[in-house]
XYZ file of N, CA, C and O in Angstrom:
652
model
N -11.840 17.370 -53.970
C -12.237 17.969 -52.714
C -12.637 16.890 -51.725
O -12.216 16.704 -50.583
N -13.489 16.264 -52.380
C -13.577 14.621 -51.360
C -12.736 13.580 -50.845
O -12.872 12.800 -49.903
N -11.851 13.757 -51.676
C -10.459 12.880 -51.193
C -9.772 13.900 -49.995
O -9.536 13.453 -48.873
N -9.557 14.945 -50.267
C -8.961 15.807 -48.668
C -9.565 15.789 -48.061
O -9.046 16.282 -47.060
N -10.744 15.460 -47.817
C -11.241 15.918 -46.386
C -10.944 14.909 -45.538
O -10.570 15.237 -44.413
N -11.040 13.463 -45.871
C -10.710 12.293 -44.924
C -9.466 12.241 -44.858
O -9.147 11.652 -43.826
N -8.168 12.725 -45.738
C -7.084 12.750 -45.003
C -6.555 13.527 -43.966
O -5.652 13.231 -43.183
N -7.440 14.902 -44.074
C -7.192 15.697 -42.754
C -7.888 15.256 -41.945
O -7.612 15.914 -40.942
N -8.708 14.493 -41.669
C -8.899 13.880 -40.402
C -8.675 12.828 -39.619
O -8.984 12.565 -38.457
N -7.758 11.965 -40.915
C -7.176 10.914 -40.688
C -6.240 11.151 -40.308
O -5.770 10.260 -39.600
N -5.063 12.848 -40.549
C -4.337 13.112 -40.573
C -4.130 14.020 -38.686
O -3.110 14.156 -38.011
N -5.385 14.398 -38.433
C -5.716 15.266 -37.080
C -6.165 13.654 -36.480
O -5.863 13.807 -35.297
N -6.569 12.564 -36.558
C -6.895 11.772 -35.761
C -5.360 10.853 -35.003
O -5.197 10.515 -33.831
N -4.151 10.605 -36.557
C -3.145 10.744 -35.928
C -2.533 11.490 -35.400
O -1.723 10.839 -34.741
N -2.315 12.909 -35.186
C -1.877 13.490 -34.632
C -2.561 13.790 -32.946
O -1.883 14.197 -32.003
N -3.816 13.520 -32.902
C -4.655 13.255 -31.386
C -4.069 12.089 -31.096
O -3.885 12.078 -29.879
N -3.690 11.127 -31.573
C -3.356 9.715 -30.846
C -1.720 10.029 -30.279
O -1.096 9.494 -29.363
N -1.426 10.847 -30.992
C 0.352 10.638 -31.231
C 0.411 11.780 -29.616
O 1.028 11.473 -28.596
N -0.277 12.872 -29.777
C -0.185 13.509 -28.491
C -0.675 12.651 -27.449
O 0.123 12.641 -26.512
N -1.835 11.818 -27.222
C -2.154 11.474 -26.298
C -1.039 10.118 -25.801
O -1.062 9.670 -24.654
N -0.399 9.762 -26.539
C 0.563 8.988 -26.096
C 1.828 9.852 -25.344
O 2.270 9.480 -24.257
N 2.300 10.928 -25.982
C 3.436 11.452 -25.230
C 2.837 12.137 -23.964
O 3.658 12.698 -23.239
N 1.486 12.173 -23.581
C 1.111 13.136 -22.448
C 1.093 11.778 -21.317
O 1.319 11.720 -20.108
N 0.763 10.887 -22.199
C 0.735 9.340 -20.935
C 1.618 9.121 -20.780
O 1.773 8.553 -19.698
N 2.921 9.336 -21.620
C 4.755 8.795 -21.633
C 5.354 9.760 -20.447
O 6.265 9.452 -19.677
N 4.474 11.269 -20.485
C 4.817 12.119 -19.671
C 4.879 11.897 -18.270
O 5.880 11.976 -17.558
N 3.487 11.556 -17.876
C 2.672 10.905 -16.823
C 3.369 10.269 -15.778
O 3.621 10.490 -14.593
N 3.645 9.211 -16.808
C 4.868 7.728 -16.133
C 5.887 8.514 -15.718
O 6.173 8.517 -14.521
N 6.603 9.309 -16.635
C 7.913 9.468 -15.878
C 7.125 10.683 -14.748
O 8.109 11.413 -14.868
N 6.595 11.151 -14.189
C 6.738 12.367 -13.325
C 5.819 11.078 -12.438
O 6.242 11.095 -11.282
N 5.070 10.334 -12.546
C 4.714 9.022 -11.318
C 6.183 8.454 -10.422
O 6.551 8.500 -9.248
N 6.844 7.814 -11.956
C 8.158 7.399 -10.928
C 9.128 8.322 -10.338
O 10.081 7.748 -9.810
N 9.143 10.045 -10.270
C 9.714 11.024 -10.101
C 8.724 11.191 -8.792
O 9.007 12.171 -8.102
N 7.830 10.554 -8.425
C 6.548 10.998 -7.005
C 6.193 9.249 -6.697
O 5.012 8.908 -6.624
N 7.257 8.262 -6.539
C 7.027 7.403 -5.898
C 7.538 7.241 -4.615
O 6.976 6.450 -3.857
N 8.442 7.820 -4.280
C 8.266 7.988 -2.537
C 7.788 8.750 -1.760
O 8.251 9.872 -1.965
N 7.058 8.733 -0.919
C 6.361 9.760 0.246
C 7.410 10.011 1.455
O 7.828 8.982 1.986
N 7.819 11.063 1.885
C 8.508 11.392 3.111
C 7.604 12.337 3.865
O 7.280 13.498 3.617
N 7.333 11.642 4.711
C 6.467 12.538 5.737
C 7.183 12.615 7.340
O 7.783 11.827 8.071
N 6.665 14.278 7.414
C 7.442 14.530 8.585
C 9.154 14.353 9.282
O 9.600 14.059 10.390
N 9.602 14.626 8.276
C 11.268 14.610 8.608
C 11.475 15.289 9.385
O 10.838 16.333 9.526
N 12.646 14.842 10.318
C 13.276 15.650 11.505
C 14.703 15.375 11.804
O 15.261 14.510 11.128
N 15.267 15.904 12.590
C 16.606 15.870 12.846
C 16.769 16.179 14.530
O 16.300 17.238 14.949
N 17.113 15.698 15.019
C 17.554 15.797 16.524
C 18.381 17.040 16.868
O 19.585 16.821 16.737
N 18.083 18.279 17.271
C 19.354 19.287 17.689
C 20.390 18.446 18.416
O 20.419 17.452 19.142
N 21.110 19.198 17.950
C 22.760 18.991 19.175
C 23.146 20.071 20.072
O 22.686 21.213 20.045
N 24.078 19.590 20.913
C 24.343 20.419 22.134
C 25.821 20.747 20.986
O 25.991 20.102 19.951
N 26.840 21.964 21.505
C 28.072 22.529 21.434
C 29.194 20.992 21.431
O 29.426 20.087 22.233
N 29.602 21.315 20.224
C 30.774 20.184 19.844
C 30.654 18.882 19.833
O 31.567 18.072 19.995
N 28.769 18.506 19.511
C 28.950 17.432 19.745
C 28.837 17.366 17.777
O 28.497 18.195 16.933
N 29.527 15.317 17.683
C 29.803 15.417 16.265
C 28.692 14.309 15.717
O 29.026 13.460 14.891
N 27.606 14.374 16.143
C 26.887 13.130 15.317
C 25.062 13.204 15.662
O 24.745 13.640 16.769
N 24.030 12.807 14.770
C 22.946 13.433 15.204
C 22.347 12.292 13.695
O 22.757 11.981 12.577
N 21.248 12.028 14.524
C 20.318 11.468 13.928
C 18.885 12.008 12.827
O 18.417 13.023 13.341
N 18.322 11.741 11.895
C 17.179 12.117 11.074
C 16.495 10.725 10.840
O 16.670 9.532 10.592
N 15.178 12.179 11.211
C 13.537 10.243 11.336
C 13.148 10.927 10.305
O 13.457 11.964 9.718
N 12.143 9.807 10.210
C 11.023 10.435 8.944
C 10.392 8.882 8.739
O 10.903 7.800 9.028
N 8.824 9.254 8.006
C 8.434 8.369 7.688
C 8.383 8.177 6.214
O 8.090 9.164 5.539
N 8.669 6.851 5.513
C 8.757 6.592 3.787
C 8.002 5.923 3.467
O 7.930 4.946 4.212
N 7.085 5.912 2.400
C 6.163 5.088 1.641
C 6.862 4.919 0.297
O 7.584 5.895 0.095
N 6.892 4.324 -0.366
C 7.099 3.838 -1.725
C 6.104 3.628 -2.282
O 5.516 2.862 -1.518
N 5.397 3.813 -3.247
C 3.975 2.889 -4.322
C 4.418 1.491 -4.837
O 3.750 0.478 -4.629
N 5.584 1.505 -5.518
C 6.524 0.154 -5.561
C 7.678 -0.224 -4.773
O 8.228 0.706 -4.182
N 8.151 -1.342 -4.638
C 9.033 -2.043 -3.909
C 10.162 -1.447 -4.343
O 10.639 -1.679 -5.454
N 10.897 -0.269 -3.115
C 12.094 0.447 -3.616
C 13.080 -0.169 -2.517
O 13.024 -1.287 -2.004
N 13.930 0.789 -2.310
C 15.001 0.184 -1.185
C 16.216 1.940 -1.122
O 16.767 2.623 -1.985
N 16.105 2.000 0.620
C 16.733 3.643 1.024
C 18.126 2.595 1.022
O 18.227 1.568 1.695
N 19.156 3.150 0.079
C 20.526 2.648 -0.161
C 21.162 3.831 0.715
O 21.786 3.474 1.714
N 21.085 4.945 0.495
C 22.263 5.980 0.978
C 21.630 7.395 1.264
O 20.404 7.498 1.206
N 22.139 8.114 1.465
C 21.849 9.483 2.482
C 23.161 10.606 2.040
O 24.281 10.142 2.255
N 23.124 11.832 1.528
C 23.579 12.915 1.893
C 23.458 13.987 2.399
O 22.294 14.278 2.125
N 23.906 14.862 3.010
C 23.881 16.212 3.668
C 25.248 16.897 3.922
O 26.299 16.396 4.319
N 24.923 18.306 3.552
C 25.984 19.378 3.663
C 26.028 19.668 4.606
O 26.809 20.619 4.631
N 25.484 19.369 6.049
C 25.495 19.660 7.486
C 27.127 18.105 7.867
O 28.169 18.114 8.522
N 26.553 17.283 7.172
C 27.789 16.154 7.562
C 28.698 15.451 6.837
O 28.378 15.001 5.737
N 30.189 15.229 7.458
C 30.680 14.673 6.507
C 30.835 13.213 6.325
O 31.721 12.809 5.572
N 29.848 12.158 7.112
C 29.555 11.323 6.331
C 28.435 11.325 7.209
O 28.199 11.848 8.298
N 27.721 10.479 6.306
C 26.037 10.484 6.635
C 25.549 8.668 6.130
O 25.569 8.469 4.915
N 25.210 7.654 6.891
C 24.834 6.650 6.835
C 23.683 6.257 7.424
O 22.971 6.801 8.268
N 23.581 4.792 6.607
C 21.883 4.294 7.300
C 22.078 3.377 8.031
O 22.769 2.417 7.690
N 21.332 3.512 9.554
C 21.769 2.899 10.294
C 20.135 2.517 11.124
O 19.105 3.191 11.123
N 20.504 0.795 11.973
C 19.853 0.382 12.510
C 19.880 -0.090 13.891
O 20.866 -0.823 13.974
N 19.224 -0.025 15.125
C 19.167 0.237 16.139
C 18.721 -0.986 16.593
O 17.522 -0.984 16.315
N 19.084 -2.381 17.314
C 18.380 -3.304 17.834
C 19.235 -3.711 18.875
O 20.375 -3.346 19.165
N 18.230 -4.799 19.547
C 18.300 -5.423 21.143
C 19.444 -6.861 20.670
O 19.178 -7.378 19.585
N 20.329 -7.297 21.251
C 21.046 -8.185 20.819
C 21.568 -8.505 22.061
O 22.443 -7.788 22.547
N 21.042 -9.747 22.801
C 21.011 -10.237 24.060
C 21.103 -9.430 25.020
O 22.125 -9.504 25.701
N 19.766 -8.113 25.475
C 19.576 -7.385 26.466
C 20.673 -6.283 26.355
O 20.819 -5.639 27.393
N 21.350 -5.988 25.470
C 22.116 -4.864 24.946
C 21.670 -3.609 23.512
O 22.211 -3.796 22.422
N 21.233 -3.078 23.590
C 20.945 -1.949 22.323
C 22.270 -2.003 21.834
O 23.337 -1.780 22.406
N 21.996 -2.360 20.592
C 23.156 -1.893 19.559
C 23.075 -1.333 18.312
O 22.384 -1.929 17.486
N 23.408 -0.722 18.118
C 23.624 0.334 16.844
C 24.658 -0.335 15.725
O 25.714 -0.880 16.047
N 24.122 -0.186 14.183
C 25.134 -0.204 13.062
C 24.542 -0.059 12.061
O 23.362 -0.225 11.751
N 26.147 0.540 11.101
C 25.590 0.870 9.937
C 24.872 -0.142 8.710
O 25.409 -1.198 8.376
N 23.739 0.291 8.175
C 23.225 -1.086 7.242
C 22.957 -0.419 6.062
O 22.556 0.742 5.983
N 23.307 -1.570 4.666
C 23.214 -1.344 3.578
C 22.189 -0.271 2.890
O 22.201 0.682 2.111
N 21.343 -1.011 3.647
C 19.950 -0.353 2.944
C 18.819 -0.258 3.929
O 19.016 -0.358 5.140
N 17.486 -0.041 3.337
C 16.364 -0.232 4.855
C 15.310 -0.724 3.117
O 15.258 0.146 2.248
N 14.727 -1.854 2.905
C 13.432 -2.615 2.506
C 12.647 -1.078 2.645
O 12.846 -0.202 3.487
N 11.649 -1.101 1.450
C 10.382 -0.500 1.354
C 9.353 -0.878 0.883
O 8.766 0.012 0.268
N 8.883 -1.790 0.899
C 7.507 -2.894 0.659
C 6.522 -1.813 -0.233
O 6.426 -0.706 0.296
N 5.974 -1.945 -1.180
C 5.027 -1.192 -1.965
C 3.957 -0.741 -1.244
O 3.326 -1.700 -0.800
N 3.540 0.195 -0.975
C 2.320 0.668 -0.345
C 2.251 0.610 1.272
O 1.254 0.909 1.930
N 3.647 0.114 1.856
C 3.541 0.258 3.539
C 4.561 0.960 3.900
O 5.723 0.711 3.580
N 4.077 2.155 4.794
C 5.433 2.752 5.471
C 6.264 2.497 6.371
O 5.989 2.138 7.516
N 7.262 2.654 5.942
C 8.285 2.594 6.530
C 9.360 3.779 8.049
O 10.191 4.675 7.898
N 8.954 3.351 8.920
C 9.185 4.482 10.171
C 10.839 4.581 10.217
O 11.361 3.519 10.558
N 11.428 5.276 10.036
C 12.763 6.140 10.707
C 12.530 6.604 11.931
O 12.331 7.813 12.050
N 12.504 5.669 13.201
C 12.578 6.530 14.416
C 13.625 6.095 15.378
O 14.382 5.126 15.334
N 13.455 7.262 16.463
C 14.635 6.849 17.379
C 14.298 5.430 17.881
O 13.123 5.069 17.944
N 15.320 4.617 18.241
C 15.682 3.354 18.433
C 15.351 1.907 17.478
O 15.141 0.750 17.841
N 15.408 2.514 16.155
C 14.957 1.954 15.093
C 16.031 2.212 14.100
O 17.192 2.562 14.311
N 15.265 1.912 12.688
C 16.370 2.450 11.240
C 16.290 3.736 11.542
O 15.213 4.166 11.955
N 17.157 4.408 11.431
C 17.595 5.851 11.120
C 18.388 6.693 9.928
O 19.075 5.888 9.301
N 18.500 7.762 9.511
C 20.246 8.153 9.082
C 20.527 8.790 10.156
O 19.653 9.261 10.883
N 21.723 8.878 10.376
C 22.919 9.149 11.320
C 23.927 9.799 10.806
O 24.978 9.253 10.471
N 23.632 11.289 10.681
C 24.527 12.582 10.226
C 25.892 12.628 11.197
O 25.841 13.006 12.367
N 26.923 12.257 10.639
C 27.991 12.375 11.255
C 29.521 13.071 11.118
O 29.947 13.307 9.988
N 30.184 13.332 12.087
C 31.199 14.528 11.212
C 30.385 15.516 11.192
O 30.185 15.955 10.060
N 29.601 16.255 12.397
C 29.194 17.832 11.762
C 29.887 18.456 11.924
O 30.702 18.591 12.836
N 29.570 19.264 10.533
C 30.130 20.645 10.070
C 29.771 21.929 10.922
O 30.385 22.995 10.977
N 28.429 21.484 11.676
C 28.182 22.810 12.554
C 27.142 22.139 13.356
O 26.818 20.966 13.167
N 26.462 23.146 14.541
C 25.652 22.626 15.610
C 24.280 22.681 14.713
O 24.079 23.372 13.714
N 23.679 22.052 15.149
C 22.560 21.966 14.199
C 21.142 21.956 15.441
O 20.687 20.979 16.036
N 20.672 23.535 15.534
C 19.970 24.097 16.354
C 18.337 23.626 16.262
O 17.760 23.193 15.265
N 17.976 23.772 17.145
C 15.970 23.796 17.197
C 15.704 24.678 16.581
O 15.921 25.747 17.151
N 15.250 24.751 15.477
C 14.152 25.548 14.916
C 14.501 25.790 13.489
O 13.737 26.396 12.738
N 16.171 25.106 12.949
C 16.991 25.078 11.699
C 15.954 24.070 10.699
O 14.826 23.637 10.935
N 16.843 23.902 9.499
C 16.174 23.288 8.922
C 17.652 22.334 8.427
O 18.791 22.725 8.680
N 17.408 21.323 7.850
C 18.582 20.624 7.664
C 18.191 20.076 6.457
O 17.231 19.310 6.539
N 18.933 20.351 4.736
C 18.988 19.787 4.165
C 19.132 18.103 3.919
O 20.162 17.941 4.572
N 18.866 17.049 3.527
C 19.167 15.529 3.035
C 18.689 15.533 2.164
O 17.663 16.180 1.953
N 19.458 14.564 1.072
C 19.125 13.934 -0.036
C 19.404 12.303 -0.067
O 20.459 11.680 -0.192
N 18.077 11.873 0.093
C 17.986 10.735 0.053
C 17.815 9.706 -1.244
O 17.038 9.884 -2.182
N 18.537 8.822 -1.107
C 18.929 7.941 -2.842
C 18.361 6.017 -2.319
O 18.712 5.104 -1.572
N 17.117 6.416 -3.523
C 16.440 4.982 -3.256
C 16.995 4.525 -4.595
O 17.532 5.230 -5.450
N 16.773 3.249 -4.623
C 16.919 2.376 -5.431
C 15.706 1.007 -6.151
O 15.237 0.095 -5.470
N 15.504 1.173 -7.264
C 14.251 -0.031 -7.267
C 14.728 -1.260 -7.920
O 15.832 -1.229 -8.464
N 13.616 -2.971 -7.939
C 14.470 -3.689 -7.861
C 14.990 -3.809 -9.602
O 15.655 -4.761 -10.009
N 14.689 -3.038 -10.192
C 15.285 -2.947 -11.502
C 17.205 -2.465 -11.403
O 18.081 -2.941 -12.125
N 17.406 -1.402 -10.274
C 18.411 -1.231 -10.067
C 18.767 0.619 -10.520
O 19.833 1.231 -10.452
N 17.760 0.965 -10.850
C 17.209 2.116 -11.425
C 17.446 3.009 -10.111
O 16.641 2.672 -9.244
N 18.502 4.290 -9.593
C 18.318 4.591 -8.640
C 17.547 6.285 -8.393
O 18.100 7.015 -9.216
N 16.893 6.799 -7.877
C 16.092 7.921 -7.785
C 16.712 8.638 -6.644
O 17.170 7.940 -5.739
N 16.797 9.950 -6.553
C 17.306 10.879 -5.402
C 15.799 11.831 -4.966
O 14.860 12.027 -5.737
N 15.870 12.173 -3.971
C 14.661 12.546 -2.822
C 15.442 13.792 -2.236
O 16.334 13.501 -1.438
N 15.237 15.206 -2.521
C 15.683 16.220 -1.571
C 14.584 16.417 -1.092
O 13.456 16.467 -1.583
N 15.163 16.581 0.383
C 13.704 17.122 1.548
C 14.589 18.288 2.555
O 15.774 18.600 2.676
N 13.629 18.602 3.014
C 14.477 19.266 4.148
C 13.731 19.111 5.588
O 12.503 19.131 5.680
N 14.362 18.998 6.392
C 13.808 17.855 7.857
C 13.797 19.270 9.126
O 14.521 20.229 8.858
N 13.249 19.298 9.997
C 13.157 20.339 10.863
C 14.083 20.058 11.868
O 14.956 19.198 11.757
N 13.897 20.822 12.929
C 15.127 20.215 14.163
C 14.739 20.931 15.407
O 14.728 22.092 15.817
N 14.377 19.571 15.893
C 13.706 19.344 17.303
C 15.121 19.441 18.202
O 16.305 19.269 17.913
N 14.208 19.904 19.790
C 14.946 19.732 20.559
C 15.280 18.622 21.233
O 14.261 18.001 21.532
N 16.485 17.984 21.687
C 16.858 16.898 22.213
C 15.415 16.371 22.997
O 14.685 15.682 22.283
N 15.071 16.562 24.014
C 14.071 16.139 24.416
C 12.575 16.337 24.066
O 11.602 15.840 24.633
N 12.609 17.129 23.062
C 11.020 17.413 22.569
C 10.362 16.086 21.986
O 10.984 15.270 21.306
N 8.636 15.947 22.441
C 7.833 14.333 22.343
C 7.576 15.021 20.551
O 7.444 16.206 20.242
N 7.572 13.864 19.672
C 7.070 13.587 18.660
C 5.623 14.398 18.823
O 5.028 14.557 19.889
N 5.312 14.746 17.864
C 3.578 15.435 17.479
C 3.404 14.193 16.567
O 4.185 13.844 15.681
N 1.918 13.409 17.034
C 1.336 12.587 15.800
C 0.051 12.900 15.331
O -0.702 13.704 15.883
N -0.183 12.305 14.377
C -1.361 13.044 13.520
C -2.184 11.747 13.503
O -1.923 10.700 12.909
N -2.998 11.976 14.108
C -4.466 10.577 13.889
C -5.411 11.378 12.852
O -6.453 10.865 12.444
């Protein structure tokens, strides 16, 4: 009778260790499944037949990731693109990726990095909502997908910010 009793508790003490490891194994993966932040996504309405339209948003990463690519069922191709001054001229093009530094956000706004929904499939109105799925990458090479869905402002409507 004295010999069982310390193996059932030797036996319940491994089995407490053995769970508390798969609930921490758990942990990790649903952390790296909630390492990017997208706050406030949007999409620019369009006027009638026009074929191309921009989405902001702001991205945080916890670790050093990198926005590689962009999809949406509103367009038929959808790229990441960057907006700069190049001897007193604005110019626009498409770029690989956009850097996400661990713990600093990263702004998607007009005249900046953007995606740039192009080829629409339809007008994409004020007050819609517009699917994207956004595909980061970390520097392991490990890549993660992000569905959000972004609102849609009117061409001229001012940004709302939150202090």
């Amino acid at each position: 009778m004295f010999l069982c009793l310390p193996f059932k508790r030797i036996r319940t003490a491994i089995l407490s260790v053995t769970l508390l490891h798969s609930v921490t194994l758990l942990t990790s993966i649903e952390v790296f499944a909630q390492s990017i932040q997208v706050q406030e996504p949007w999409v620019r309405a369009t006027v009638k037949g026009q074929q191309a339209t921009g989405a902001f948003m702001k991205l945080t990463a916890s670790s050093p990731m990198r926005l590689v690519q962009a999809q949406s069922p509103v367009a038929g191709l959808v790229e990441i693109h960057e907006m700069k001054m190049e001897k007193d001229v604005m110019k626009m093009s498409a770029v690989a990726g956009i850097d996400l530094p661990a713990g600093r956000a990263v702004d998607l706004k007009p005249g900046g990095y953007h995606v740039m929904l192009m080829q629409l499939k339809q007008d994409i109105k004020e007050g819609e909502t517009v699917p994207i799925t956004l595909v980061f990458e970390n520097k392991e090479g490990k890549k993660e997908s992000v569905e959000i869905k972004a609102s849609t402002r009117a061409l001229g409507q001012a940004v709302k910010h939150k202090h």
